[in-house]
Amino acid sequence: NAGVTQTPKFQVLKTGQSMTLQCAQDMNHNSMYWYRQDPGMGLRLIYYSASEGTTDKGEVPNGYNVSRLNKREFSLRLESAAPSQTSVYFCASSVEPADSGNTIYFGEGSWLTVV
Amino acid sequence: ILNVEQSPQSLHVQEGDSTNFTCSFPSSNFYALHWYRWETAKSPEALFVMTLNGDEKKKGRISATLNTKEGYSYLYIKGSQPEDSATYLCALPDYGGSQGNLIFGKGTKLSVKP
């Protein structure tokens, strides 16, 4: 019953450091997402992948890169971390795009602090 | 970007109380509305996806209604229990924006006191 698994769960970075958040789903879903959650804000989409080999920018893509490595895995990379990227990051997946009325299934979140 | 409003921002009720909260959205060009339940330190969990005006969905003591013509959805919890304490999120597809994107409201945080 793994569903969507993301790592690490907690990370502290220094400004300028780089890191990659890993995400994998075992539900054979086509679409995968990276969201961030900040206090007082709704979940906001960083990047989206409709299928293996495709990625699209979301609302807040600046400072991030993504890789859809295969159908299961979708990673998020911070090349040069900034304090503004302190947030909780959620990976998610759905059978088909969420704008078609499909349910999104979320991972448990990764708490990232940039100092 | 679509404007999704949820009210109230937070709610404190006693165990056994019934409660409800609102998600408001532009009524034009509606496609679907999602409700999620999010407990701190856990994954947001899907409750309902609603697509038709007049839809009513139920899951145990939680139910939801949808009015697409006036642009709102209500989530009801009957006989609240402490385990219902969570943030309830609604979300709608972002028409004209990123394909696949859901725009989430800021949520209603429910606290149920024993």
mmCIF file of C-alpha atoms in Angstrom:
data_model
loop_
_atom_site.group_PDB
_atom_site.id
_atom_site.type_symbol
_atom_site.label_atom_id
_atom_site.label_comp_id
_atom_site.label_asym_id
_atom_site.label_seq_id
_atom_site.Cartn_x
_atom_site.Cartn_y
_atom_site.Cartn_z
ATOM 1 C CA ASN A 1 0.000 0.000 0.000
ATOM 2 C CA ALA A 2 2.891 2.412 -0.725
ATOM 3 C CA GLY A 3 1.029 4.827 -3.036
ATOM 4 C CA VAL A 4 3.180 7.950 -3.430
ATOM 5 C CA THR A 5 6.517 7.894 -1.635
ATOM 6 C CA GLN A 6 8.758 10.918 -1.349
ATOM 7 C CA THR A 7 12.155 11.427 0.265
ATOM 8 C CA PRO A 8 13.629 12.955 2.282
ATOM 9 C CA LYS A 9 10.951 13.808 4.822
ATOM 10 C CA PHE A 10 13.016 16.559 6.451
ATOM 11 C CA GLN A 11 15.990 18.522 5.175
ATOM 12 C CA VAL A 12 17.884 21.619 6.224
ATOM 13 C CA LEU A 13 19.931 23.336 3.540
ATOM 14 C CA LYS A 14 22.238 26.305 3.508
ATOM 15 C CA THR A 15 21.568 29.084 1.024
ATOM 16 C CA GLY A 16 23.170 28.205 -2.300
ATOM 17 C CA GLN A 17 23.243 24.453 -1.726
ATOM 18 C CA SER A 18 21.520 22.110 -4.126
ATOM 19 C CA MET A 19 19.361 19.095 -3.468
ATOM 20 C CA THR A 20 16.917 16.748 -5.137
ATOM 21 C CA LEU A 21 13.578 15.590 -3.754
ATOM 22 C CA GLN A 22 12.719 12.112 -4.950
ATOM 23 C CA CYS A 23 9.232 10.838 -5.630
ATOM 24 C CA ALA A 24 7.904 7.486 -6.780
ATOM 25 C CA GLN A 25 4.392 6.104 -7.240
ATOM 26 C CA ASP A 26 3.352 2.496 -7.623
ATOM 27 C CA MET A 27 -0.182 3.046 -8.923
ATOM 28 C CA ASN A 28 0.725 3.064 -12.633
ATOM 29 C CA HIS A 29 -0.425 6.683 -12.890
ATOM 30 C CA ASN A 30 0.392 8.772 -15.933
ATOM 31 C CA SER A 31 0.339 12.225 -14.338
ATOM 32 C CA MET A 32 2.635 13.416 -11.565
ATOM 33 C CA TYR A 33 2.947 16.736 -9.750
ATOM 34 C CA TRP A 34 5.074 18.727 -7.364
ATOM 35 C CA TYR A 35 3.265 21.192 -5.081
ATOM 36 C CA ARG A 36 4.476 23.462 -2.323
ATOM 37 C CA GLN A 37 2.506 24.492 0.745
ATOM 38 C CA ASP A 38 3.302 27.749 2.541
ATOM 39 C CA PRO A 39 1.576 29.213 5.599
ATOM 40 C CA GLY A 40 -1.536 31.184 4.615
ATOM 41 C CA MET A 41 -1.392 29.917 1.034
ATOM 42 C CA GLY A 42 -3.114 27.086 -0.749
ATOM 43 C CA LEU A 43 -1.137 24.284 -2.319
ATOM 44 C CA ARG A 44 0.595 25.715 -5.393
ATOM 45 C CA LEU A 45 1.796 23.724 -8.370
ATOM 46 C CA ILE A 46 5.504 23.911 -9.129
ATOM 47 C CA TYR A 47 5.754 21.480 -12.048
ATOM 48 C CA TYR A 48 3.558 18.904 -13.649
ATOM 49 C CA SER A 49 4.217 15.866 -15.846
ATOM 50 C CA ALA A 50 1.356 14.516 -17.940
ATOM 51 C CA SER A 51 3.295 11.405 -18.929
ATOM 52 C CA GLU A 52 6.788 9.960 -19.097
ATOM 53 C CA GLY A 53 9.061 12.326 -20.986
ATOM 54 C CA THR A 54 6.921 15.448 -20.636
ATOM 55 C CA THR A 55 7.006 18.220 -18.063
ATOM 56 C CA ASP A 56 5.233 21.580 -17.783
ATOM 57 C CA LYS A 57 5.646 24.589 -15.536
ATOM 58 C CA GLY A 58 3.049 25.289 -12.917
ATOM 59 C CA GLU A 59 2.305 28.475 -10.985
ATOM 60 C CA VAL A 60 5.650 28.781 -9.171
ATOM 61 C CA PRO A 61 8.428 27.083 -11.202
ATOM 62 C CA ASN A 62 11.259 29.583 -10.687
ATOM 63 C CA GLY A 63 14.281 28.098 -8.937
ATOM 64 C CA TYR A 64 13.275 24.501 -9.616
ATOM 65 C CA ASN A 65 13.922 21.835 -12.212
ATOM 66 C CA VAL A 66 12.232 18.483 -12.616
ATOM 67 C CA SER A 67 12.917 15.140 -14.255
ATOM 68 C CA ARG A 68 10.337 12.515 -15.140
ATOM 69 C CA LEU A 69 12.786 9.641 -15.071
ATOM 70 C CA ASN A 70 10.222 6.985 -15.988
ATOM 71 C CA LYS A 71 6.546 6.380 -15.401
ATOM 72 C CA ARG A 72 7.074 5.812 -11.674
ATOM 73 C CA GLU A 73 9.517 8.544 -10.724
ATOM 74 C CA PHE A 74 9.385 12.351 -10.770
ATOM 75 C CA SER A 75 12.171 14.288 -9.059
ATOM 76 C CA LEU A 76 12.370 17.955 -8.072
ATOM 77 C CA ARG A 77 15.726 19.708 -7.958
ATOM 78 C CA LEU A 78 16.693 22.936 -6.243
ATOM 79 C CA GLU A 79 19.875 24.072 -7.963
ATOM 80 C CA SER A 80 20.750 26.922 -5.602
ATOM 81 C CA ALA A 81 18.480 26.953 -2.585
ATOM 82 C CA ALA A 82 17.115 30.247 -1.272
ATOM 83 C CA PRO A 83 15.328 31.007 2.027
ATOM 84 C CA SER A 84 12.153 31.697 -0.017
ATOM 85 C CA GLN A 85 12.130 28.000 -0.892
ATOM 86 C CA THR A 86 11.577 27.038 2.728
ATOM 87 C CA SER A 87 8.307 25.150 2.450
ATOM 88 C CA VAL A 88 6.552 21.817 2.628
ATOM 89 C CA TYR A 89 6.756 19.995 -0.693
ATOM 90 C CA PHE A 90 4.215 17.446 -1.832
ATOM 91 C CA CYS A 91 4.559 15.019 -4.670
ATOM 92 C CA ALA A 92 1.316 13.684 -6.122
ATOM 93 C CA SER A 93 -0.008 11.550 -8.939
ATOM 94 C CA SER A 94 -3.222 10.811 -10.805
ATOM 95 C CA VAL A 95 -4.324 8.379 -13.476
ATOM 96 C CA GLU A 96 -4.904 11.194 -15.952
ATOM 97 C CA PRO A 97 -4.655 14.998 -15.598
ATOM 98 C CA ALA A 98 -6.482 16.455 -12.624
ATOM 99 C CA ASP A 99 -8.345 18.948 -14.825
ATOM 100 C CA SER A 100 -10.238 15.962 -16.225
ATOM 101 C CA GLY A 101 -11.825 15.348 -12.828
ATOM 102 C CA ASN A 102 -9.332 12.705 -11.723
ATOM 103 C CA THR A 103 -8.396 12.381 -8.069
ATOM 104 C CA ILE A 104 -4.871 13.363 -7.090
ATOM 105 C CA TYR A 105 -3.064 11.129 -4.585
ATOM 106 C CA PHE A 106 -0.472 12.826 -2.423
ATOM 107 C CA GLY A 107 2.726 11.767 -0.727
ATOM 108 C CA GLU A 108 3.301 12.603 2.920
ATOM 109 C CA GLY A 109 5.319 15.744 2.293
ATOM 110 C CA SER A 110 8.931 16.877 2.594
ATOM 111 C CA TRP A 111 9.733 19.648 5.056
ATOM 112 C CA LEU A 112 12.550 21.775 3.665
ATOM 113 C CA THR A 113 14.244 24.621 5.540
ATOM 114 C CA VAL A 114 16.783 26.855 3.838
ATOM 115 C CA VAL A 115 18.941 28.889 6.230
ATOM 116 C CA ILE B 1 -5.661 32.209 -12.097
ATOM 117 C CA LEU B 2 -8.925 30.897 -10.735
ATOM 118 C CA ASN B 3 -9.972 32.327 -7.356
ATOM 119 C CA VAL B 4 -11.028 29.632 -4.879
ATOM 120 C CA GLU B 5 -12.263 30.935 -1.525
ATOM 121 C CA GLN B 6 -12.935 28.856 1.569
ATOM 122 C CA SER B 7 -14.716 29.977 4.695
ATOM 123 C CA PRO B 8 -14.371 30.070 7.557
ATOM 124 C CA GLN B 9 -10.595 29.935 7.837
ATOM 125 C CA SER B 10 -10.874 27.982 11.092
ATOM 126 C CA LEU B 11 -13.605 26.424 13.160
ATOM 127 C CA HIS B 12 -13.708 25.093 16.710
ATOM 128 C CA VAL B 13 -16.564 22.777 17.656
ATOM 129 C CA GLN B 14 -17.448 20.396 20.458
ATOM 130 C CA GLU B 15 -17.598 16.658 19.946
ATOM 131 C CA GLY B 16 -21.056 15.756 18.687
ATOM 132 C CA ASP B 17 -21.722 19.099 16.994
ATOM 133 C CA SER B 18 -22.584 19.137 13.329
ATOM 134 C CA THR B 19 -20.780 21.671 11.213
ATOM 135 C CA ASN B 20 -20.402 22.883 7.668
ATOM 136 C CA PHE B 21 -18.094 25.075 5.651
ATOM 137 C CA THR B 22 -18.022 26.612 2.213
ATOM 138 C CA CYS B 23 -15.959 26.626 -0.948
ATOM 139 C CA SER B 24 -16.723 29.442 -3.414
ATOM 140 C CA PHE B 25 -15.547 29.651 -7.008
ATOM 141 C CA PRO B 26 -16.372 31.444 -10.279
ATOM 142 C CA SER B 27 -19.507 29.848 -11.704
ATOM 143 C CA SER B 28 -18.468 30.224 -15.333
ATOM 144 C CA ASN B 29 -16.727 27.360 -17.127
ATOM 145 C CA PHE B 30 -17.049 24.836 -14.272
ATOM 146 C CA TYR B 31 -15.685 21.345 -14.781
ATOM 147 C CA ALA B 32 -15.016 19.647 -11.461
ATOM 148 C CA LEU B 33 -14.518 20.342 -7.761
ATOM 149 C CA HIS B 34 -12.358 18.295 -5.413
ATOM 150 C CA TRP B 35 -12.565 18.083 -1.614
ATOM 151 C CA TYR B 36 -9.543 16.885 0.364
ATOM 152 C CA ARG B 37 -8.972 16.226 4.037
ATOM 153 C CA TRP B 38 -5.502 16.989 5.361
ATOM 154 C CA GLU B 39 -4.239 16.011 8.788
ATOM 155 C CA THR B 40 -0.978 17.594 9.887
ATOM 156 C CA ALA B 41 2.078 15.480 9.008
ATOM 157 C CA LYS B 42 -0.003 13.221 6.746
ATOM 158 C CA SER B 43 -0.896 13.180 3.060
ATOM 159 C CA PRO B 44 -3.928 15.155 1.907
ATOM 160 C CA GLU B 45 -6.625 12.539 1.387
ATOM 161 C CA ALA B 46 -9.245 12.766 -1.353
ATOM 162 C CA LEU B 47 -12.836 12.918 -0.091
ATOM 163 C CA PHE B 48 -14.952 13.711 -3.154
ATOM 164 C CA VAL B 49 -14.757 14.762 -6.772
ATOM 165 C CA MET B 50 -17.947 16.513 -7.848
ATOM 166 C CA THR B 51 -18.825 17.342 -11.423
ATOM 167 C CA LEU B 52 -22.578 17.916 -11.767
ATOM 168 C CA ASN B 53 -24.713 20.786 -10.532
ATOM 169 C CA GLY B 54 -26.848 19.482 -7.689
ATOM 170 C CA ASP B 55 -24.410 16.642 -6.928
ATOM 171 C CA GLU B 56 -24.520 15.316 -3.402
ATOM 172 C CA LYS B 57 -21.814 12.953 -2.174
ATOM 173 C CA LYS B 58 -21.536 11.153 1.143
ATOM 174 C CA LYS B 59 -18.766 9.281 2.933
ATOM 175 C CA GLY B 60 -19.733 8.173 6.430
ATOM 176 C CA ARG B 61 -20.599 11.291 8.438
ATOM 177 C CA ILE B 62 -19.177 13.646 5.806
ATOM 178 C CA SER B 63 -21.233 14.868 2.888
ATOM 179 C CA ALA B 64 -20.910 17.562 0.241
ATOM 180 C CA THR B 65 -23.221 19.441 -2.084
ATOM 181 C CA LEU B 66 -22.467 21.391 -5.235
ATOM 182 C CA ASN B 67 -24.138 24.404 -6.834
ATOM 183 C CA THR B 68 -22.291 25.263 -10.030
ATOM 184 C CA LYS B 69 -24.757 27.969 -11.087
ATOM 185 C CA GLU B 70 -24.081 30.095 -8.030
ATOM 186 C CA GLY B 71 -20.494 28.899 -7.580
ATOM 187 C CA TYR B 72 -20.329 27.175 -4.215
ATOM 188 C CA SER B 73 -19.970 23.810 -2.530
ATOM 189 C CA TYR B 74 -20.763 22.948 1.089
ATOM 190 C CA LEU B 75 -19.022 20.289 3.139
ATOM 191 C CA TYR B 76 -21.030 18.954 6.094
ATOM 192 C CA ILE B 77 -19.828 16.886 9.024
ATOM 193 C CA LYS B 78 -22.536 15.306 11.154
ATOM 194 C CA GLY B 79 -21.767 14.611 14.803
ATOM 195 C CA SER B 80 -18.130 15.778 14.719
ATOM 196 C CA GLN B 81 -15.531 13.578 16.388
ATOM 197 C CA PRO B 82 -12.000 14.512 17.525
ATOM 198 C CA GLU B 83 -10.598 12.426 14.667
ATOM 199 C CA ASP B 84 -12.339 14.794 12.228
ATOM 200 C CA SER B 85 -9.866 17.498 13.264
ATOM 201 C CA ALA B 86 -8.027 18.403 10.072
ATOM 202 C CA THR B 87 -7.791 21.025 7.374
ATOM 203 C CA TYR B 88 -10.378 20.598 4.616
ATOM 204 C CA LEU B 89 -9.287 21.774 1.194
ATOM 205 C CA CYS B 90 -11.264 22.332 -1.951
ATOM 206 C CA ALA B 91 -9.712 22.606 -5.397
ATOM 207 C CA LEU B 92 -10.793 23.215 -8.974
ATOM 208 C CA PRO B 93 -9.027 22.788 -12.330
ATOM 209 C CA ASP B 94 -7.158 25.858 -13.523
ATOM 210 C CA TYR B 95 -8.808 26.625 -16.850
ATOM 211 C CA GLY B 96 -6.519 28.502 -19.144
ATOM 212 C CA GLY B 97 -3.525 27.822 -16.954
ATOM 213 C CA SER B 98 -1.253 24.823 -16.593
ATOM 214 C CA GLN B 99 -2.863 21.680 -17.871
ATOM 215 C CA GLY B 100 -3.580 19.359 -15.010
ATOM 216 C CA ASN B 101 -3.282 22.053 -12.378
ATOM 217 C CA LEU B 102 -5.737 22.211 -9.516
ATOM 218 C CA ILE B 103 -6.115 25.548 -7.778
ATOM 219 C CA PHE B 104 -6.498 24.943 -4.059
ATOM 220 C CA GLY B 105 -8.252 27.142 -1.555
ATOM 221 C CA LYS B 106 -6.454 27.995 1.674
ATOM 222 C CA GLY B 107 -8.540 25.483 3.566
ATOM 223 C CA THR B 108 -10.789 25.415 6.611
ATOM 224 C CA LYS B 109 -9.045 24.162 9.727
ATOM 225 C CA LEU B 110 -11.451 22.215 11.918
ATOM 226 C CA SER B 111 -10.705 21.485 15.573
ATOM 227 C CA VAL B 112 -13.063 19.178 17.449
ATOM 228 C CA LYS B 113 -12.816 19.249 21.248
ATOM 229 C CA PRO B 114 -13.684 16.087 23.167
#
